[in-house]
XYZ file of C-alpha atoms in Angstrom:
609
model
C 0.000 0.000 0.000
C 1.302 3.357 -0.920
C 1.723 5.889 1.395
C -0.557 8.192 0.209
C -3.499 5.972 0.395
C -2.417 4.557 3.771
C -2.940 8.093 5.287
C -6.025 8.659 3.974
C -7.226 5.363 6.112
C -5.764 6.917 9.173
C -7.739 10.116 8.956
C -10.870 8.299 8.376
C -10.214 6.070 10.945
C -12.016 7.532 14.347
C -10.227 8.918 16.945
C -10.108 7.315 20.398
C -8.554 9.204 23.238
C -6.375 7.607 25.188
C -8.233 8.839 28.642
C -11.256 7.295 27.469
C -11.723 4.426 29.323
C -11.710 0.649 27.492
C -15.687 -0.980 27.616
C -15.176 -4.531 29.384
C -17.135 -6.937 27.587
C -16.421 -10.078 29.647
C -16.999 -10.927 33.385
C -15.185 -9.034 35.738
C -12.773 -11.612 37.807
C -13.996 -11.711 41.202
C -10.988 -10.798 43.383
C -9.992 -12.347 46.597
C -10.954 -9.060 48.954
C -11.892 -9.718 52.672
C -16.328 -9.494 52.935
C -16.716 -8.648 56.822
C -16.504 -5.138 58.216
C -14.478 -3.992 61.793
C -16.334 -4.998 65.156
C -16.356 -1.687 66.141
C -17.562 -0.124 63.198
C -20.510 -2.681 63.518
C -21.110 -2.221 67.265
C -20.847 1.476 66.677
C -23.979 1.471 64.051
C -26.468 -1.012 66.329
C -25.440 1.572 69.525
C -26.542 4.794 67.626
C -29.908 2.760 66.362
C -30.990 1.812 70.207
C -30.356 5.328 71.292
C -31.854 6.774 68.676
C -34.787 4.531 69.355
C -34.947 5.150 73.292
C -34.582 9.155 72.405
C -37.798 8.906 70.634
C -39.778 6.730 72.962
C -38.940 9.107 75.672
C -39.641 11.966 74.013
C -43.040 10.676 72.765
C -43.440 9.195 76.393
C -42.928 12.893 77.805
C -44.804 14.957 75.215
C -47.933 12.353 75.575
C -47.710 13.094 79.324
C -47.449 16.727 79.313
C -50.204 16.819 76.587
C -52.250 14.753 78.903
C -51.370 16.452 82.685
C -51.639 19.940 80.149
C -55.390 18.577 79.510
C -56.144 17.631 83.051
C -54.943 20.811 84.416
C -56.334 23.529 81.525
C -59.462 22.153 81.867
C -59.596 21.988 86.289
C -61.665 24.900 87.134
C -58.959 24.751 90.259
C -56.486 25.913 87.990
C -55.257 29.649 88.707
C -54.072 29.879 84.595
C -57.757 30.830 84.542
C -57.625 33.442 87.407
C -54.362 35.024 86.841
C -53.815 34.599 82.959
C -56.842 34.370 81.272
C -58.764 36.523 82.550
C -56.696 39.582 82.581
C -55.229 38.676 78.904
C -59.277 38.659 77.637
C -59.107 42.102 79.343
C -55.830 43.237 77.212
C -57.103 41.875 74.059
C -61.151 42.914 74.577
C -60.993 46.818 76.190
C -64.950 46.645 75.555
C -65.956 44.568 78.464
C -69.134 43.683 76.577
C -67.053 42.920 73.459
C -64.786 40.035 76.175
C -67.435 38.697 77.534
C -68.861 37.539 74.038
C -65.703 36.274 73.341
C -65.484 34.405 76.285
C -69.245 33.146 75.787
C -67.894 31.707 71.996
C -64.281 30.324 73.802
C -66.709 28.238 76.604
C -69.116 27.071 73.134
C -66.215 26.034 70.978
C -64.284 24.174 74.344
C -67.387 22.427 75.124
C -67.574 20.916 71.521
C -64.001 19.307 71.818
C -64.464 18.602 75.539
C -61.845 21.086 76.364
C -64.169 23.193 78.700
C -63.282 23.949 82.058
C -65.113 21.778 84.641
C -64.934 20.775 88.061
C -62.980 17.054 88.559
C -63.483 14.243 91.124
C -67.000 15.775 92.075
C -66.253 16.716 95.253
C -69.803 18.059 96.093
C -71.009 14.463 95.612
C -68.453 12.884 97.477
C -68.651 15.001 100.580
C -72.429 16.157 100.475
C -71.697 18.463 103.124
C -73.656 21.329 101.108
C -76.774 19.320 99.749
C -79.779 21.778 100.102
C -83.258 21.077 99.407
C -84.881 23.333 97.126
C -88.398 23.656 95.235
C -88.576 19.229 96.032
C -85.266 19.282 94.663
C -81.904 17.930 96.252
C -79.047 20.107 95.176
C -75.359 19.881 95.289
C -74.592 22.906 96.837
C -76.480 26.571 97.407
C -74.972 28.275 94.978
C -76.069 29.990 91.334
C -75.014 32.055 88.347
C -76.831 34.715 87.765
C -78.722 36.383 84.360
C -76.835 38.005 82.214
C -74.000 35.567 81.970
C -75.637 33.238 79.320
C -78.074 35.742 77.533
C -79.604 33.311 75.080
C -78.895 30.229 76.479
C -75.621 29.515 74.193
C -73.793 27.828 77.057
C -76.038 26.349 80.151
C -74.135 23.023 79.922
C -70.573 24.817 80.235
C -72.066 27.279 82.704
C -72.962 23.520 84.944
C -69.974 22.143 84.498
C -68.150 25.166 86.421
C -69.899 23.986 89.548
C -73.211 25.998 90.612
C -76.159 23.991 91.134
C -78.250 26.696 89.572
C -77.880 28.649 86.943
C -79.978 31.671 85.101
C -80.245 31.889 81.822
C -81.877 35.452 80.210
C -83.369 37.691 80.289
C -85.778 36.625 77.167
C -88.096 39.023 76.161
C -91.581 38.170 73.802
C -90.092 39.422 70.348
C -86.189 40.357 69.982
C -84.679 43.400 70.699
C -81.458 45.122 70.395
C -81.338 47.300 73.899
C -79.533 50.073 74.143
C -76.706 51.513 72.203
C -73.557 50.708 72.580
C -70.973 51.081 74.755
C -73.341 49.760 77.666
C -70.770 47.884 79.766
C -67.728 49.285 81.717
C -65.515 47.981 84.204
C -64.552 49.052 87.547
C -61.218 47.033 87.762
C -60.750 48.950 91.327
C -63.298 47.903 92.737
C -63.765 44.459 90.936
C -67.001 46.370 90.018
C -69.403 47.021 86.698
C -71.800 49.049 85.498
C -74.130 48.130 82.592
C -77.015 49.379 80.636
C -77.573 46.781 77.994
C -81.776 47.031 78.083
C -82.667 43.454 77.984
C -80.859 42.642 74.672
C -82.086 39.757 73.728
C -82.987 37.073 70.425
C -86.441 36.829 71.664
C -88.308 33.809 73.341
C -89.104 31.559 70.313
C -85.328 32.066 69.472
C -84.268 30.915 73.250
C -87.038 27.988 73.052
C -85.147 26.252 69.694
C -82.518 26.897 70.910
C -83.146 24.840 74.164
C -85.437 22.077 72.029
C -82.343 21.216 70.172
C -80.284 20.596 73.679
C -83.164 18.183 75.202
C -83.148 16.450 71.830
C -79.617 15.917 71.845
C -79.612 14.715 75.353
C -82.517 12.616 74.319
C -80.629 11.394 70.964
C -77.572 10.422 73.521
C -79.317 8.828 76.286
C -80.940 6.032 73.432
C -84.619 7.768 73.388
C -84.229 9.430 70.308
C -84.170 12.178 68.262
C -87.902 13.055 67.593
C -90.703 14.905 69.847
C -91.109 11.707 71.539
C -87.937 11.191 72.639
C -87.883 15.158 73.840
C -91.240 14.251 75.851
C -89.956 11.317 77.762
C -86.943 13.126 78.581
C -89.300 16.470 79.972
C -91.676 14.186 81.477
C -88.346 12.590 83.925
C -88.452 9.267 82.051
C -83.684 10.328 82.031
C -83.640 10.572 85.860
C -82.747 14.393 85.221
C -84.812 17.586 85.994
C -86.206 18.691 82.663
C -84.618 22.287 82.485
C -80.564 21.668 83.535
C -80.680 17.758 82.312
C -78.084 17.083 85.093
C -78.535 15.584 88.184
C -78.704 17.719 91.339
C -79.093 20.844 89.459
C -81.419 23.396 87.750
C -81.857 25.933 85.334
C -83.760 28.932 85.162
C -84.880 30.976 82.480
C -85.297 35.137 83.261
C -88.037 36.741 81.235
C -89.421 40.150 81.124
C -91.240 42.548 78.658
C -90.007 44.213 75.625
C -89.066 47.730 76.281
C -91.907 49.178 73.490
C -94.753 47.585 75.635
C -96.860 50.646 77.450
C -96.214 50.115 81.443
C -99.253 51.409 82.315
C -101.372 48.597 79.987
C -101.098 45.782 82.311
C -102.992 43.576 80.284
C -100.426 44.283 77.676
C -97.447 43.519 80.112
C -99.317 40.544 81.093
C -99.234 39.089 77.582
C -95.664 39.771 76.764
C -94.789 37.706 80.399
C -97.314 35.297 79.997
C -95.811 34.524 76.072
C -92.782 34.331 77.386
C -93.824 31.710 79.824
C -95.761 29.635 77.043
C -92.600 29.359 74.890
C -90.036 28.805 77.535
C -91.356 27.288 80.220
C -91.230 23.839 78.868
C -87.480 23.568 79.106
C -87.421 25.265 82.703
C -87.127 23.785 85.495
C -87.370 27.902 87.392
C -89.246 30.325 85.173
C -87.834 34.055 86.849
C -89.876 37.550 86.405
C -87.773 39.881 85.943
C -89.263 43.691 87.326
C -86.413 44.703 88.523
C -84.256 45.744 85.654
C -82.763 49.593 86.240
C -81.938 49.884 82.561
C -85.341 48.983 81.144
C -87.881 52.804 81.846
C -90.436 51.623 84.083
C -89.833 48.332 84.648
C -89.668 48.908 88.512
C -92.810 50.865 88.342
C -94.578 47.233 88.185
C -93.139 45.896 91.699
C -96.042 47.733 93.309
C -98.537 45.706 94.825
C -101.744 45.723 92.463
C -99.517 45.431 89.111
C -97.254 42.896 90.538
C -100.185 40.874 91.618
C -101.923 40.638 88.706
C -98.709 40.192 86.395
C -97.714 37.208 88.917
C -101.190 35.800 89.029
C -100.979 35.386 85.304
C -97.430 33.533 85.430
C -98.087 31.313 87.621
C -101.319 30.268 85.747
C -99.332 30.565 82.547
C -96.695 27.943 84.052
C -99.354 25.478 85.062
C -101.094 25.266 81.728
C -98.675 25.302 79.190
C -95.743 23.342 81.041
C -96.701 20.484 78.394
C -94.823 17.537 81.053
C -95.708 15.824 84.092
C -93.931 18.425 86.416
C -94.301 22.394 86.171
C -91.740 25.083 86.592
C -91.190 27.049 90.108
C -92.061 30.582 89.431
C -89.774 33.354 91.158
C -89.676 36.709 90.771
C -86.664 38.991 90.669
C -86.898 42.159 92.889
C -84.931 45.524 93.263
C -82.284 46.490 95.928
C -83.283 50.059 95.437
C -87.258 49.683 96.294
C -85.895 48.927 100.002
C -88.609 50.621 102.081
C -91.023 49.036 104.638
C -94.008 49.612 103.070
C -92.529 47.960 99.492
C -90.746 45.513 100.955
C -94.504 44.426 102.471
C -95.850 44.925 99.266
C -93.809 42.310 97.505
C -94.627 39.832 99.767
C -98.058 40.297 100.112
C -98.017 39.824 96.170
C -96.010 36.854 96.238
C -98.269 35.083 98.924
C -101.917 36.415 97.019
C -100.141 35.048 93.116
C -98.809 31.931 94.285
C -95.343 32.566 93.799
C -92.699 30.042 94.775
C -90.599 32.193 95.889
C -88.000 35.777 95.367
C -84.712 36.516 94.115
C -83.319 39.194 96.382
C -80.963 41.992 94.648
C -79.860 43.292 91.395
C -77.871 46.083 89.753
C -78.541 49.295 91.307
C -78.830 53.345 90.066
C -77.164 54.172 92.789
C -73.823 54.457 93.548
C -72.293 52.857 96.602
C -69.610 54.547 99.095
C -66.467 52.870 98.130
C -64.346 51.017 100.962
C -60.630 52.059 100.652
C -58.328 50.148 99.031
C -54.842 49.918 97.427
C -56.128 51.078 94.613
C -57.916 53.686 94.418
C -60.443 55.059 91.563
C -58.899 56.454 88.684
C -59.400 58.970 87.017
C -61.394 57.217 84.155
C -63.231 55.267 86.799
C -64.582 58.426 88.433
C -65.532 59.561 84.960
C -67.543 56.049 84.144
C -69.327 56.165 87.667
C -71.081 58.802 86.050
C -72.396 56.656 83.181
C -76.289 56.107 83.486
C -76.878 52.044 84.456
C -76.720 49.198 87.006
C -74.094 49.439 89.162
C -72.461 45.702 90.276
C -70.225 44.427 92.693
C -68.557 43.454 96.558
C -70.079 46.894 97.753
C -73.553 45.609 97.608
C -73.051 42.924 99.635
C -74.116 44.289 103.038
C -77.057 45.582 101.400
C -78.313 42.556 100.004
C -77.785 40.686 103.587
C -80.244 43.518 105.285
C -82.806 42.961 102.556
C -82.653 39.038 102.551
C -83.431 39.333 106.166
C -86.451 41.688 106.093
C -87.708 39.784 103.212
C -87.502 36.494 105.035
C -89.215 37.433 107.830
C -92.104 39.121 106.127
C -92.591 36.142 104.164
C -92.424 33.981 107.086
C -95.012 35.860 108.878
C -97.193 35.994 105.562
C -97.055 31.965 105.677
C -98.432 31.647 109.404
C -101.246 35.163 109.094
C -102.423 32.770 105.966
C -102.417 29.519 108.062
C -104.319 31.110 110.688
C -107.628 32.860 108.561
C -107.277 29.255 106.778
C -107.743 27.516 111.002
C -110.717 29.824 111.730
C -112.858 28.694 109.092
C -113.515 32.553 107.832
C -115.091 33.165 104.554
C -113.840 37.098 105.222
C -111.412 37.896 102.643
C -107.612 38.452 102.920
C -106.910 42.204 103.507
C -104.323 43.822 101.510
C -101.243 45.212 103.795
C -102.522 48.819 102.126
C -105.794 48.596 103.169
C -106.029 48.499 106.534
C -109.599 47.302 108.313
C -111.430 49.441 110.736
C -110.159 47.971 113.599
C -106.369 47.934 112.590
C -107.573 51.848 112.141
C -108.265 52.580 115.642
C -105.451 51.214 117.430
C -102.042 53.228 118.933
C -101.743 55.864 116.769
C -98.468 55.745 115.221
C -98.006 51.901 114.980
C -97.812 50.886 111.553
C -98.183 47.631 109.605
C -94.501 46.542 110.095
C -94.222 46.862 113.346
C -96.744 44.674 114.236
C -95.102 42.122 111.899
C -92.449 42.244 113.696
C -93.639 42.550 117.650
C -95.246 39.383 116.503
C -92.140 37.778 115.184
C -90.114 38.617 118.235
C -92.818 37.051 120.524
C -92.689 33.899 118.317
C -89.004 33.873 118.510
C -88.990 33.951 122.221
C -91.193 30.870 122.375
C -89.556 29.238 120.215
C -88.805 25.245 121.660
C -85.142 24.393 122.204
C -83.537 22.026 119.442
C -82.548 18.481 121.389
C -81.209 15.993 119.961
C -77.884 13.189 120.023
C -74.691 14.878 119.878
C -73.322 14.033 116.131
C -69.821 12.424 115.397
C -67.620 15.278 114.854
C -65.012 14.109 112.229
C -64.486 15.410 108.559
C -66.957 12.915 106.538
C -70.024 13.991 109.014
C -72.360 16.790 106.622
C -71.013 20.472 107.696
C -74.471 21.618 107.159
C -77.063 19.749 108.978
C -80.933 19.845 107.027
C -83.809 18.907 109.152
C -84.924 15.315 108.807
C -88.262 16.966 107.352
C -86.227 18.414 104.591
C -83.156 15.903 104.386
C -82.921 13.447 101.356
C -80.080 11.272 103.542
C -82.209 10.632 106.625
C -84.399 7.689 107.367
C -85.578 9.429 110.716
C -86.546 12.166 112.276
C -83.932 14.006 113.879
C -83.627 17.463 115.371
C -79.753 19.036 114.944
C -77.925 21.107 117.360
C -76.747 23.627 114.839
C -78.447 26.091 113.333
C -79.311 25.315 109.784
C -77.958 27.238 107.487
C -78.305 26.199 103.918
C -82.159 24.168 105.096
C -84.867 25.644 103.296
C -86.944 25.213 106.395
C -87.356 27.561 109.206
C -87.415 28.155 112.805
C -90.487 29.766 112.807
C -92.304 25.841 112.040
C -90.408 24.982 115.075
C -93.197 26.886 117.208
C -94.531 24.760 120.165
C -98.468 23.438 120.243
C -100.376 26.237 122.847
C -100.032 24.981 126.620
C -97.131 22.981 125.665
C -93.839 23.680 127.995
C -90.505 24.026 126.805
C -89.421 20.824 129.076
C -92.076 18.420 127.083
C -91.129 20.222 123.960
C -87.360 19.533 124.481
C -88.028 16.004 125.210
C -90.679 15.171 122.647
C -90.587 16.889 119.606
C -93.714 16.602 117.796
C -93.785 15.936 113.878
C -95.445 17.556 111.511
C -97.763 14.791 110.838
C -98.986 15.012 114.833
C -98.434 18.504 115.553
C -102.278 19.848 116.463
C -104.100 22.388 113.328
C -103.984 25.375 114.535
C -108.101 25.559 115.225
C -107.793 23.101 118.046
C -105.220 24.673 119.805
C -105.120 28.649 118.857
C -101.133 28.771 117.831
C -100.293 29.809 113.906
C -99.587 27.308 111.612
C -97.977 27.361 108.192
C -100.930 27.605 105.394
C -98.019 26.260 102.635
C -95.141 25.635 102.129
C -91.965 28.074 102.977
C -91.095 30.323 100.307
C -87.219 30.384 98.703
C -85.262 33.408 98.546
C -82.326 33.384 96.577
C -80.066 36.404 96.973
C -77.476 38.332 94.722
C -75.853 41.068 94.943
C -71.507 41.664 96.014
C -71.357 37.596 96.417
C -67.263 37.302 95.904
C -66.086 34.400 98.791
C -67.576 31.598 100.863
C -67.903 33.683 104.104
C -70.271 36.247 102.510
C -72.094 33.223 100.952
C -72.460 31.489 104.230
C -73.521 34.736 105.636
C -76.253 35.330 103.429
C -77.452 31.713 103.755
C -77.915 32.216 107.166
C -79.736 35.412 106.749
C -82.181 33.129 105.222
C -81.486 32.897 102.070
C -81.278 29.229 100.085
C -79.123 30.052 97.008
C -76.425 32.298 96.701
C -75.678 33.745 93.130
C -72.761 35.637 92.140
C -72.579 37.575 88.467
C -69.651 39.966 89.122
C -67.439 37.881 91.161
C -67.555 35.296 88.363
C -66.157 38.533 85.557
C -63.047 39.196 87.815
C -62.648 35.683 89.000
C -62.542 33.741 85.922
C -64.216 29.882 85.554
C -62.980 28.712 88.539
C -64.749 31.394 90.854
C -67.193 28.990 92.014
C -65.255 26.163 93.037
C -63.077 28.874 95.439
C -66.056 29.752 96.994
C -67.656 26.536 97.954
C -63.801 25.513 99.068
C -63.876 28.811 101.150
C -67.377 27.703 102.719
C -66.215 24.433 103.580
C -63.116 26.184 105.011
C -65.160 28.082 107.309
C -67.512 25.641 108.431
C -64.401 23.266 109.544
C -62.999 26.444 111.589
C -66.902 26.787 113.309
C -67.117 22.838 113.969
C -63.691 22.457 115.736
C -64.069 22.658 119.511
């Protein structure tokens, strides 16, 4: 080949570069290279794996139990986050105090839902059952309420329950809805752990309030295996679930507020009368307490009807009202909600003689007031703002009331108590004579001591009672810490087989001493030794000395309620509830579990020897 031509092969020939590397085509030889890895290099890899392992299990061991002791303790009412953090952060984040306490209605809703609510554990109250109290054929837990104005319209009664009162007021409902008055209507007093409000009954309106409570029994009756449908909600209202009808927990009870709407004329009592009596018919199905509300400071002449004739016939028509158009087996106690401002003699006799002529079961005592209490000094004093807001037009809430609504639970106890035994005595002597109004005095009332007036009469004749009264005998009772605190009458107490008279004065009992009287001619030796019962005690025809014509009426009483010792105080003033509002603002969820701790607290310092 010539050279020529053997070049031209070579440049035609392709190119391979000498760092390209060679494709094997054949089986690589297997070379003779040690398989097994260092010990330590093993031992090393296993170690890391089963610490990595017991990092994680630890971890997850530690966040589950902080997730779950985080549950247990966010959602104890005893928990001071709720005192100390919550409540002053829904103050920094809400300056309206209207604005926070809807918020704080909607955080108690949505908790509820998830069962993240705040609620009282171990359920002390039915452990102990040192504070049981008979009320209205009830047996309670303990003697103490919410009042209206915390759950408006009825959003929350089952969170409000689980917090720990036995009662609980829901309202005030009005017939139709209405806005009330303009905002802002709420301010706080943080000084004086105090507020003042002028909402004006704002509220969705009864038919509104009565779905709205439908849908709970029907979900209670869904759960407990009746049902969903109007059946199911009967058996439930008609006790068939072991529960009363209205709080659909055991031991407890609910009770709806109503009142009129602010357009309806005052002076057309027929037209008042409707708007209570509709509220009645749509609400007082789901109540087991229906509340008449004529005491409101922010609603124009809505106190005007706590005079005798108009509060009369406006009761009359409730209680009928109640009694028809209950639709269950049971009907709904009526009460009616008086003012701490109509505080004179001649009022204070007025109410009762209304309650005793309607039928009433019984009064709640107190409610916001115009005026404007003297303020007790303290280390802090009003502000500057706070002077300006005590000027604000409204109903004026908090611990200054408290010695107020003591003085008026008293007066209206005894008044009521005297009412009771004046009706049991016209009922002994046979007299077809009517009942005489305390206003319109007879003609021989007229010509007695000049000067000596209705009242005191009432109460020369209470004082002679009291000094007849027959000494309490009875066994000396185990001291020790599972004995009751609060001793009920056997008359009155769910726990006792027999008939027992206590030692102790009864404070939370919704009996009396005045049914303690002794038979005429009886001496307090026999009476000591014998105690008669009810069922053998003489009528009061045979032997001449008063007897009850009905049963005792209940006073519940709010007003400055912030600790166990006022509660305790105002029991024994004769009061059978307590009910705070206020307290619960500034306190936070876990208000009333502090105060029935505080009661128990003081009742161990007054049974120690």
């Amino acid at each position: 080949m010539s050279l020529p031509m053997r070049s031209s092969i070579l440049r035609r020939a392709p190119q391979v570069s000498r760092s390209a590397p060679i494709p094997h085509r054949g089986p690589i030889p297997r070379r003779n290279c040690p398989t097994s890895r260092h010990a330590s290099t093993t031992t090393t890899t296993q170690a890391s794996y089963t610490a990595t392992r017991r990092k994680n299990f630890v971890l997850g061991t530690a966040l589950t139990l902080a997730l779950g002791f985080g549950y247990l303790y966010i959602t104890d009412t005893r928990a001071g986050v709720h005192r100390w953090i919550m409540v002053p952060t829904l103050r920094l984040i809400y300056p309206d105090a209207e604005d926070a306490h809807e918020a704080g209605t909607k955080a108690l809703k949505s908790l509820y839902a998830f069962n993240l609510h705040p609620r009282e554990r171990n359920d002390i109250d039915s452990q102990k059952r040192d504070l049981e109290i008979e009320v209205f054929g009830h047996t309670l837990r303990n003697p103490i309420g919410t009042s209206a104005g915390i759950d408006k319209h009825a959003e929350i009664p089952d969170p409000l329950l689980a917090l720990g009162p036995a009662i609980i007021e829901i309202g005030g409902t009005t017939p139709n809805p209405q806005d009330g008055n303009v905002k802002p209507r709420v301010w706080r007093l943080p000084s004086q752990n105090a507020l003042i409000n002028r909402y004006g009954l704002n509220s969705e309106g009864a038919d509104h309030v009565a779905m709205r409570l439908r849908e709970r029994v029907r979900e209670y009756a869904y759960r407990m295996g009746f049902g969903i449908d109007e059946v199911a909600e009967q058996r439930v209202l008609d006790g068939e679930a072991g529960v009363p009808p209205g709080s659909l927990t055991e031991g407890k009870l609910m009770a709806v507020q109503i009142a009129k709407n602010k357009y309806t004329p005052d002076d057309d009592i027929e037209a008042v009368k409707r708007d209570y009596v509709y509220c009645v018919e749509a609400l007082a199905r789901y109540a087991d307490i229906i509340v008449v509300n004529v005491s409101s400071p922010n609603t124009p002449g809505l106190r005007g009807l706590q005079k005798v004739e108009p509060l009369t016939k406006i009761m009359t028509a409730v209680v009928d009202a109640a009694s028809r158009s209950a639709g269950r087996k049971t009907r709904p106690a009526v009460m009616v909600k008086v003012s701490p401002d109509e505080d004179s003699d001649e009022q204070l006799l007025g109410v009762a003689h209304a309650v005793w002529e309607s039928g009433v079961d019984g009064v709640i005592v107190g409610n916001t007031t115009k005026g404007r209490p003297e303020f007790a000094p303290t280390d802090r004093p009003l502000s500057s703002t706070e002077m300006r807001l005590l000027k604000e037009q409204g109903g004026y809430s908090g611990p200054t009331l408290f010695k107020k609504t003591v003085d008026l639970v008293g007066r209206y106890r005894k008044l009521l108590d005297q009412g009771m035994y004046e009706r049991g005595s016209k009922s002994g002597d046979m007299s077809d004579e009517p009942a005489t109004p305390p206003d319109e005095p007879t003609k021989s009332e007229s010509n007695e001591k000049k000067g000596e007036g209705a009242v005191e009469k009432i109460e020369a004749t209470i004082d002679r009672d009291m000094k007849n009264l027959k000494p309490q005998s009875g066994s000396e009772m185990e001291k020790s810490e599972s004995q009751p605190l609060i001793r009920l009458p056997a008359r009155n107490n769910p726990l006792s087989d027999d008939e027992f008279i206590s030692d102790t004065k009864t404070s939370l009992s919704n009996s009396h001493h005045l049914d303690q009287l002794p038979a005429k001619g009886a001496t307090m030796e026999s009476n000591s030794k014998s105690p008669p019962s009810p069922k053998s005690t003489p009528s009061s025809k045979s032997t001449g000395s008063p007897q009850p014509c009905s049963e005792q009426k209940v006073i519940f009483a709010t007003g400055g309620i912030t600790n166990g010792a006022q509660a305790l105080e105002v029991l024994n003033a004769g009061a059978s509830v307590a009910m705070v509002y206020t307290a619960l603002v500034y306190g936070g969820v876990g208000t009333i579990t502090k105060i029935k701790d505080e009661m128990r607290t003081e009742m161990k310092k007054k049974t120690k020897p």
